[in-house]
Tab-separated table of C-alpha atoms and ligand atoms in Angstrom:
chain	number	residue	atom	x	y	z
U	235	MET	CA	107.238	71.645	107.849
U	236	LEU	CA	110.899	72.584	107.586
U	237	VAL	CA	111.685	75.423	105.195
U	238	LEU	CA	115.130	76.423	103.950
U	239	GLY	CA	115.472	80.086	103.115
U	240	ILE	CA	117.992	81.440	100.773
U	241	GLU	CA	118.879	85.122	100.355
U	242	THR	CA	121.337	86.337	97.636
U	243	SER	CA	119.862	89.594	96.382
U	244	CYS	CA	122.874	91.862	97.066
U	245	ASP	CA	126.078	91.403	99.070
U	246	GLU	CA	125.043	88.882	101.762
U	247	THR	CA	124.703	85.195	101.354
U	248	GLY	CA	122.101	84.379	103.880
U	249	LEU	CA	120.667	80.936	104.770
U	250	ALA	CA	118.295	79.752	107.500
U	251	LEU	CA	115.981	76.916	108.536
U	252	TYR	CA	112.486	77.712	109.851
U	253	ASP	CA	110.463	74.846	111.345
U	254	SER	CA	106.691	75.169	111.835
U	255	GLN	CA	106.869	73.707	115.294
U	256	ARG	CA	110.136	74.964	116.690
U	257	GLY	CA	110.519	78.276	114.755
U	258	LEU	CA	113.902	79.285	113.553
U	259	ILE	CA	116.299	76.446	114.152
U	260	GLY	CA	119.459	77.694	112.373
U	261	GLU	CA	120.939	80.511	110.305
U	262	ALA	CA	124.078	81.452	108.623
U	263	LEU	CA	125.294	84.478	106.954
U	264	TYR	CA	128.184	85.305	104.875
U	265	SER	CA	128.879	89.099	104.333
U	266	GLN	CA	130.746	90.233	101.190
U	267	VAL	CA	131.514	93.715	102.795
U	268	ALA	CA	135.321	93.074	102.800
U	269	LEU	CA	135.252	92.137	99.123
U	270	HIS	CA	133.427	95.325	98.065
U	271	ALA	CA	134.987	97.786	100.528
U	272	GLU	CA	138.017	98.601	98.351
U	273	TYR	CA	135.609	99.606	95.508
U	274	GLY	CA	133.510	101.847	97.712
U	275	GLY	CA	130.314	99.975	96.895
U	276	VAL	CA	128.867	96.702	95.662
U	277	VAL	CA	130.314	95.484	92.436
U	278	PRO	CA	127.561	93.205	91.005
U	279	GLU	CA	129.723	90.759	88.991
U	280	LEU	CA	131.952	90.141	92.077
U	281	ALA	CA	128.841	89.640	94.149
U	282	SER	CA	127.415	86.964	91.846
U	283	ARG	CA	130.724	85.164	91.835
U	284	ASP	CA	131.041	85.205	95.521
U	285	HIS	CA	127.589	83.900	96.118
U	286	VAL	CA	128.489	80.892	93.718
U	287	ARG	CA	131.547	80.367	95.787
U	288	LYS	CA	129.958	80.610	99.198
U	289	LEU	CA	126.403	79.321	98.959
U	290	LEU	CA	126.833	75.560	99.007
U	291	PRO	CA	129.619	75.487	101.653
U	292	LEU	CA	127.451	77.806	103.872
U	293	LEU	CA	124.509	75.387	103.305
U	294	ARG	CA	126.657	72.421	104.442
U	295	GLN	CA	127.730	74.440	107.574
U	296	LEU	CA	124.200	75.333	108.343
U	297	LEU	CA	122.931	71.772	108.044
U	298	ARG	CA	125.789	70.452	110.251
U	299	ASP	CA	125.346	73.120	112.841
U	300	SER	CA	121.608	72.610	113.043
U	301	GLY	CA	121.818	68.765	113.011
U	302	VAL	CA	119.578	68.646	109.972
U	303	GLU	CA	119.851	66.371	106.870
U	304	LEU	CA	119.145	67.938	103.532
U	305	ASN	CA	116.455	65.277	103.139
U	306	ASP	CA	114.598	66.591	106.093
U	307	VAL	CA	113.898	69.917	104.202
U	308	ASP	CA	110.297	70.112	103.080
U	309	ALA	CA	110.366	73.314	100.991
U	310	ILE	CA	112.819	75.959	99.727
U	311	ALA	CA	112.086	79.731	99.776
U	312	TYR	CA	114.546	81.927	97.851
U	313	THR	CA	114.680	85.602	97.094
U	314	ARG	CA	113.447	86.144	93.570
U	315	GLY	CA	113.815	89.947	93.645
U	316	PRO	CA	114.205	92.828	93.669
U	317	GLY	CA	117.982	92.936	93.615
U	318	LEU	CA	120.971	92.456	91.419
U	319	VAL	CA	120.189	90.045	88.565
U	320	GLY	CA	123.265	87.936	88.637
U	321	ALA	CA	123.059	87.521	92.526
U	322	LEU	CA	119.434	86.586	92.461
U	323	LEU	CA	120.064	84.029	89.706
U	324	VAL	CA	122.570	82.152	91.976
U	325	GLY	CA	120.017	81.780	94.752
U	326	SER	CA	117.192	81.031	92.347
U	327	ALA	CA	119.285	78.417	90.417
U	328	THR	CA	120.478	76.723	93.543
U	329	ALA	CA	116.899	76.641	95.049
U	330	GLU	CA	115.314	75.245	91.963
U	331	ALA	CA	118.027	72.618	91.413
U	332	LEU	CA	117.881	71.426	95.050
U	333	ALA	CA	114.084	71.378	95.036
U	334	LEU	CA	114.088	69.305	91.819
U	335	ALA	CA	116.568	66.824	93.263
U	336	LEU	CA	114.682	66.561	96.497
U	337	GLY	CA	111.216	66.571	94.962
U	338	ILE	CA	109.988	69.413	97.070
U	339	PRO	CA	108.498	72.823	96.191
U	340	ALA	CA	110.596	75.930	95.695
U	341	LEU	CA	109.006	79.391	96.269
U	342	GLY	CA	110.331	82.821	95.045
U	343	ILE	CA	109.961	85.382	97.782
U	344	HIS	CA	109.943	89.209	97.346
U	345	HIS	CA	112.916	90.540	99.285
U	346	MET	CA	110.987	93.503	100.677
U	347	GLU	CA	108.108	91.221	101.938
U	348	GLY	CA	110.906	89.407	103.795
U	349	HIS	CA	112.029	92.560	105.414
U	350	LEU	CA	108.476	93.500	106.201
U	351	LEU	CA	107.846	90.209	107.953
U	352	ALA	CA	111.197	90.068	109.771
U	353	PRO	CA	109.842	91.704	113.019
U	354	MET	CA	107.437	88.803	113.407
U	355	LEU	CA	110.408	86.549	113.935
U	356	GLU	CA	110.850	88.250	117.413
U	357	ASP	CA	109.048	87.415	120.634
U	358	PRO	CA	106.643	88.971	121.207
U	359	ALA	CA	105.701	89.213	117.498
U	360	PRO	CA	103.729	92.129	116.228
U	361	SER	CA	100.405	91.137	114.731
U	362	MET	CA	98.805	92.418	111.694
U	363	PRO	CA	97.305	94.953	110.906
U	364	PHE	CA	100.201	97.436	111.132
U	365	VAL	CA	102.039	100.133	109.316
U	366	ALA	CA	105.472	99.173	108.056
U	367	LEU	CA	108.321	101.528	107.467
U	368	LEU	CA	110.798	99.710	105.192
U	369	VAL	CA	114.151	101.513	105.032
U	370	SER	CA	116.944	99.775	103.143
U	371	GLY	CA	119.716	100.564	100.714
U	372	GLY	CA	117.348	100.454	97.752
U	373	HIS	CA	113.866	101.246	99.179
U	374	THR	CA	112.122	103.609	101.537
U	375	MET	CA	108.500	102.899	101.847
U	376	LEU	CA	105.535	103.278	104.253
U	377	ILE	CA	103.001	100.453	103.863
U	378	GLU	CA	99.774	99.619	105.472
U	379	VAL	CA	99.711	95.912	106.134
U	380	THR	CA	96.385	94.151	106.706
U	381	GLY	CA	97.362	90.647	105.859
U	382	LEU	CA	100.000	88.504	104.030
U	383	GLY	CA	100.371	90.075	100.695
U	384	ALA	CA	97.810	92.730	101.426
U	385	TYR	CA	100.104	95.758	101.157
U	386	ARG	CA	98.868	99.364	100.553
U	387	LEU	CA	101.691	101.690	99.702
U	388	LEU	CA	101.157	104.882	101.701
U	389	GLY	CA	104.279	106.696	100.554
U	390	GLU	CA	107.772	106.144	99.196
U	391	THR	CA	110.871	108.003	98.276
U	392	LEU	CA	110.797	109.909	94.976
U	393	ASP	CA	114.508	109.586	94.613
U	394	ASP	CA	117.289	108.187	96.796
U	395	ALA	CA	116.505	105.513	99.502
U	396	ALA	CA	117.424	106.394	103.029
U	397	GLY	CA	120.239	103.809	103.144
U	398	GLU	CA	121.574	105.120	99.853
U	399	ALA	CA	121.692	108.665	101.488
U	400	PHE	CA	123.686	107.227	104.343
U	401	ASP	CA	125.978	105.407	101.932
U	402	LYS	CA	126.632	108.574	99.797
U	403	THR	CA	127.243	110.753	102.804
U	404	ALA	CA	129.726	108.171	104.163
U	405	LYS	CA	131.550	108.239	100.743
U	406	LEU	CA	131.559	111.933	100.727
U	407	LEU	CA	133.147	112.104	104.291
U	408	GLY	CA	135.638	109.385	103.256
U	409	LEU	CA	134.167	106.874	105.653
U	410	GLY	CA	134.067	103.962	103.218
U	411	TYR	CA	131.458	101.275	102.637
U	412	PRO	CA	129.106	100.201	104.032
U	413	GLY	CA	128.068	103.795	104.988
U	414	GLY	CA	125.212	103.541	107.305
U	415	PRO	CA	127.031	102.016	110.388
U	416	ALA	CA	130.094	104.241	109.821
U	417	VAL	CA	127.938	107.510	109.677
U	418	ALA	CA	126.061	106.387	112.789
U	419	ARG	CA	129.325	105.640	114.686
U	420	LEU	CA	130.798	109.019	113.816
U	421	ALA	CA	127.600	110.836	114.678
U	422	LEU	CA	128.045	109.838	118.319
U	423	GLN	CA	130.993	112.247	118.461
U	424	GLY	CA	129.413	115.152	116.577
U	425	ASP	CA	127.166	118.066	117.342
U	426	ALA	CA	123.881	117.747	115.317
U	427	GLU	CA	123.071	121.368	115.931
U	428	ARG	CA	126.210	122.883	114.322
U	429	PHE	CA	124.724	123.076	110.873
U	430	ARG	CA	121.130	123.431	109.852
U	431	PHE	CA	119.913	120.509	107.720
U	432	PRO	CA	116.451	120.434	105.858
U	433	ARG	CA	113.706	117.898	106.767
U	434	PRO	CA	112.676	117.213	103.157
U	435	MET	CA	108.947	117.161	102.242
U	436	THR	CA	107.808	117.540	105.889
U	437	ASP	CA	106.515	121.089	105.332
U	438	ARG	CA	103.651	119.758	103.104
U	439	PRO	CA	100.975	117.111	103.464
U	440	GLY	CA	101.594	113.571	102.186
U	441	LEU	CA	103.636	110.500	102.994
U	442	ASP	CA	106.148	110.552	100.205
U	443	LEU	CA	109.869	111.151	100.956
U	444	SER	CA	112.954	112.649	99.163
U	445	PHE	CA	116.595	112.294	100.229
U	446	SER	CA	118.522	113.753	97.152
U	447	GLY	CA	118.164	117.293	98.331
U	448	LEU	CA	119.550	116.460	101.724
U	449	LYS	CA	122.445	114.693	99.949
U	450	THR	CA	123.240	117.914	97.920
U	451	HIS	CA	123.044	120.083	101.021
U	452	THR	CA	125.383	117.773	102.845
U	453	ARG	CA	127.842	117.922	99.884
U	454	THR	CA	127.689	121.749	99.724
U	455	LEU	CA	128.312	121.976	103.494
U	456	TRP	CA	131.325	119.662	103.296
U	457	GLN	CA	132.806	121.594	100.353
U	458	GLN	CA	132.339	124.984	101.993
U	459	HIS	CA	133.791	124.092	105.396
U	460	SER	CA	136.380	121.421	104.716
U	461	SER	CA	138.638	123.806	102.892
U	462	ASN	CA	138.744	126.163	105.949
U	463	CYS	CA	139.897	123.303	108.278
U	464	THR	CA	143.526	123.946	109.121
U	465	ASN	CA	144.307	120.673	110.838
U	466	GLU	CA	143.265	117.026	110.907
U	467	GLN	CA	141.428	117.428	114.281
U	468	ALA	CA	139.137	120.273	112.835
U	469	LEU	CA	138.445	118.159	109.802
U	470	GLN	CA	137.526	115.107	111.910
U	471	GLN	CA	135.116	117.268	114.037
U	472	LEU	CA	133.612	118.726	110.935
U	473	ARG	CA	133.030	115.156	109.635
U	474	ALA	CA	131.471	114.089	112.903
U	475	ASP	CA	129.183	117.264	112.998
U	476	ILE	CA	128.018	116.668	109.452
U	477	ALA	CA	127.363	112.971	110.213
U	478	ALA	CA	125.321	113.943	113.370
U	479	GLY	CA	123.370	116.645	111.518
U	480	PHE	CA	122.743	114.547	108.584
U	481	GLN	CA	121.637	111.528	110.676
U	482	GLN	CA	119.289	113.628	112.778
U	483	ALA	CA	117.679	115.086	109.654
U	484	VAL	CA	116.986	111.614	108.224
U	485	VAL	CA	115.696	110.366	111.676
U	486	ASP	CA	113.440	113.395	112.036
U	487	THR	CA	112.170	113.133	108.588
U	488	LEU	CA	111.279	109.381	108.904
U	489	THR	CA	109.693	109.977	112.329
U	490	ILE	CA	107.497	112.793	111.162
U	491	LYS	CA	106.220	110.661	108.268
U	492	CYS	CA	105.733	107.597	110.547
U	493	ARG	CA	103.712	109.679	112.878
U	494	ARG	CA	101.579	111.052	109.979
U	495	ALA	CA	100.991	107.444	108.617
U	496	MET	CA	99.848	106.323	112.001
U	497	GLN	CA	97.403	109.181	112.160
U	498	ALA	CA	96.273	108.706	108.621
U	499	THR	CA	95.520	105.036	109.037
U	500	GLY	CA	94.408	105.035	112.677
U	501	ARG	CA	96.643	101.802	113.302
U	502	GLN	CA	98.153	101.174	116.717
U	503	GLN	CA	101.187	99.172	115.665
U	504	LEU	CA	104.195	100.454	113.631
U	505	ILE	CA	107.019	98.144	112.533
U	506	MET	CA	110.264	99.133	110.918
U	507	SER	CA	112.708	96.939	109.036
U	508	GLY	CA	115.566	96.930	106.439
U	509	GLY	CA	119.126	97.986	106.988
U	510	VAL	CA	118.452	101.537	108.237
U	511	ALA	CA	116.161	100.120	110.958
U	512	ALA	CA	119.372	99.031	112.541
U	513	ASN	CA	120.140	102.720	113.255
U	514	GLN	CA	120.047	103.311	117.074
U	515	ALA	CA	119.109	107.031	116.837
U	516	LEU	CA	116.081	106.093	114.629
U	517	ARG	CA	114.962	103.428	117.008
U	518	GLU	CA	115.077	105.654	120.034
U	519	ASN	CA	113.366	108.542	118.228
U	520	LEU	CA	110.450	106.399	116.992
U	521	GLN	CA	110.107	104.740	120.521
U	522	GLN	CA	109.815	108.178	122.051
U	523	VAL	CA	107.221	109.421	119.533
U	524	GLY	CA	105.295	106.099	119.695
U	525	ARG	CA	105.035	106.488	123.554
U	526	LYS	CA	103.876	110.073	123.090
U	527	HIS	CA	101.274	109.460	120.510
U	528	GLY	CA	100.057	106.059	121.671
U	529	PHE	CA	101.330	103.566	119.138
U	530	ARG	CA	103.598	100.525	119.643
U	531	ILE	CA	106.729	100.078	117.658
U	532	SER	CA	108.438	96.823	116.871
U	533	TYR	CA	111.662	96.019	114.983
U	534	PRO	CA	113.850	92.965	114.467
U	535	ARG	CA	117.185	92.425	116.101
U	536	MET	CA	119.968	94.129	114.353
U	537	ALA	CA	121.011	91.058	112.338
U	538	PHE	CA	117.482	90.614	110.984
U	539	CYS	CA	117.313	94.330	110.041
U	540	THR	CA	119.952	93.939	107.285
U	541	ASP	CA	119.740	91.126	104.709
U	542	ASN	CA	119.527	87.650	106.043
U	543	GLY	CA	118.083	84.151	105.231
U	544	ALA	CA	115.725	83.947	108.227
U	545	MET	CA	113.283	86.492	106.883
U	546	ILE	CA	113.093	84.693	103.600
U	547	ALA	CA	112.566	81.243	105.275
U	548	TYR	CA	109.859	82.728	107.445
U	549	ALA	CA	108.070	84.458	104.522
U	550	GLY	CA	108.264	81.245	102.676
U	551	TRP	CA	106.748	79.359	105.603
U	552	LEU	CA	103.830	81.830	105.751
U	553	ARG	CA	103.245	81.620	102.083
U	554	LEU	CA	103.545	77.916	101.864
U	555	GLN	CA	100.491	77.544	104.255
U	556	ASP	CA	98.357	78.854	101.386
U	557	ALA	CA	97.064	75.917	99.442
U	558	SER	CA	97.649	77.524	96.074
U	559	ALA	CA	101.368	77.885	96.772
U	560	LEU	CA	101.713	74.245	97.689
U	561	GLN	CA	101.384	72.441	94.454
U	562	PRO	CA	104.814	71.090	93.711
U	563	ALA	CA	103.335	68.478	91.283
U	564	SER	CA	102.229	71.109	88.885
U	565	PRO	CA	102.791	70.009	85.314
U	566	GLN	CA	104.755	73.284	84.350
U	567	PRO	CA	108.601	72.708	84.121
U	568	ARG	CA	110.520	74.460	86.744
U	569	SER	CA	112.052	77.694	85.805
U	570	ILE	CA	115.018	79.701	87.171
U	571	SER	CA	113.620	83.136	87.437
U	572	ALA	CA	114.764	86.345	88.937
U	573	ARG	CA	113.024	89.729	89.089
U	574	PRO	CA	115.554	92.443	89.559
U	575	ARG	CA	112.665	95.027	89.516
U	576	TRP	CA	109.543	93.811	91.304
U	577	PRO	CA	107.107	96.311	92.608
U	578	LEU	CA	105.776	95.114	96.066
U	579	HIS	CA	102.164	96.017	95.050
U	580	GLU	CA	102.220	93.261	92.442
U	581	LEU	CA	101.936	90.737	95.277
U	582	LYS	CA	98.367	89.462	95.865
U	583	PRO	CA	96.716	88.937	99.274
U	584	VAL	CA	97.098	85.292	100.395
U	585	GLY	CA	94.153	83.259	101.568
U	586	ARG	CA	91.463	85.616	100.227
U	587	HIS	CA	90.824	84.714	96.591
R	667	KG4	O1	118.359	95.839	104.062
R	667	KG4	P1	119.876	96.038	103.675
R	667	KG4	O2	120.791	95.182	104.415
R	667	KG4	O3	119.997	95.813	102.151
R	667	KG4	C1	119.194	96.172	101.189
R	667	KG4	O4	118.136	95.586	100.989
R	667	KG4	O5	119.359	97.339	100.676
R	667	KG4	O6	120.173	97.566	103.860
R	667	KG4	C2	121.404	98.044	103.667
R	667	KG4	C3	121.453	99.560	103.950
R	667	KG4	C4	122.727	100.172	103.534
R	667	KG4	O7	122.386	101.363	102.856
R	667	KG4	C5	123.316	100.572	104.944
R	667	KG4	O8	124.228	101.652	104.796
R	667	KG4	C6	122.150	100.777	105.752
R	667	KG4	O9	121.217	99.840	105.382
R	667	KG4	N1	122.387	100.587	107.166
R	667	KG4	C7	122.378	101.611	108.087
R	667	KG4	C8	122.780	101.035	109.326
R	667	KG4	N2	123.104	99.746	109.118
R	667	KG4	C9	122.838	99.467	107.813
R	667	KG4	N3	121.933	102.913	107.982
R	667	KG4	C10	122.021	103.668	109.103
R	667	KG4	N4	122.362	103.164	110.317
R	667	KG4	C11	122.832	101.964	110.470
R	667	KG4	N5	123.240	101.552	111.649
R	668	ZN	ZN1	117.446	94.186	102.063
């Protein structure tokens, strides 16, 4: 079975082809970063329009590069939510129209399930059960995964997502958008010990997180100290030290919560995914703690941590193996649907009805 995956939930147009025999046989990504950079963040209407412009040319390119005809595709998986409604509708409408024309099924995939399954695209693939740390621009969640669709939420952020905190810190320091990679780069030149940063919600039991206090603390530090900088060099050092201290606080906080989640569940395998999982300091920290406490940690390659079509094609392929998902001849008319808000726990376990 050959599955085409379509991801358009935010500011990346992602496509991929997943073959049940050969695995991932092609992928293509168009990032809108340059388009949104001058606004300091994603402008939803511009995102939708750019997906409209780029999606079909990107599909033609993917088919050409992979040596595949559109007629060879057996099913289409697309991101149905959560995300920006206009952006989601572009992927959904395109997927449903193509599926109708080709007489094949189209399946709406939960974006966070895509992230959650992305580490399984790697070799060796982690196997379930595992605990998943999902850290992206919109979500920060710890989930116990016992099967496809069998997701128990262990904890989540009560306010900002980890990626959002990176993005806001970058904006504060004048580093532009997207913030995560910029903060991480600058942190390499900074002294994480110069200022004290809190490790939010680690002094009490539980697996929930919170990053808005850390954001306020960072803003206060910047306001207090930037006015005392007498030259550009001192200001740049201040930026780097704040970036380093902030990043270390996020990394420590996430690491403490992951260790607790592993203890609480007794699982041996941790996976992490989502844009913030591309953060090198977080990867190294978790590896160390995993070695010390006896659990394995897996994450996807950088390009599959951030939004991409491969994770959607793969999630689609896994779900399409369930007989109940494979009924293209169902009498209901096809519908173009997006779910900008879609709690992950609404997904049902697959294969155990
Ligand atoms: O998963 P993703 O591509 O999109 C969402 O579903 O949100 O995640 C994007 C988020 C952004 O907030 C971005 O700043 C953050 O991931 N990010 C990083 C890094 N690369 C991307 N955060 C920290 N360090 C990085 N290297
Ligand atoms: Zn994402």
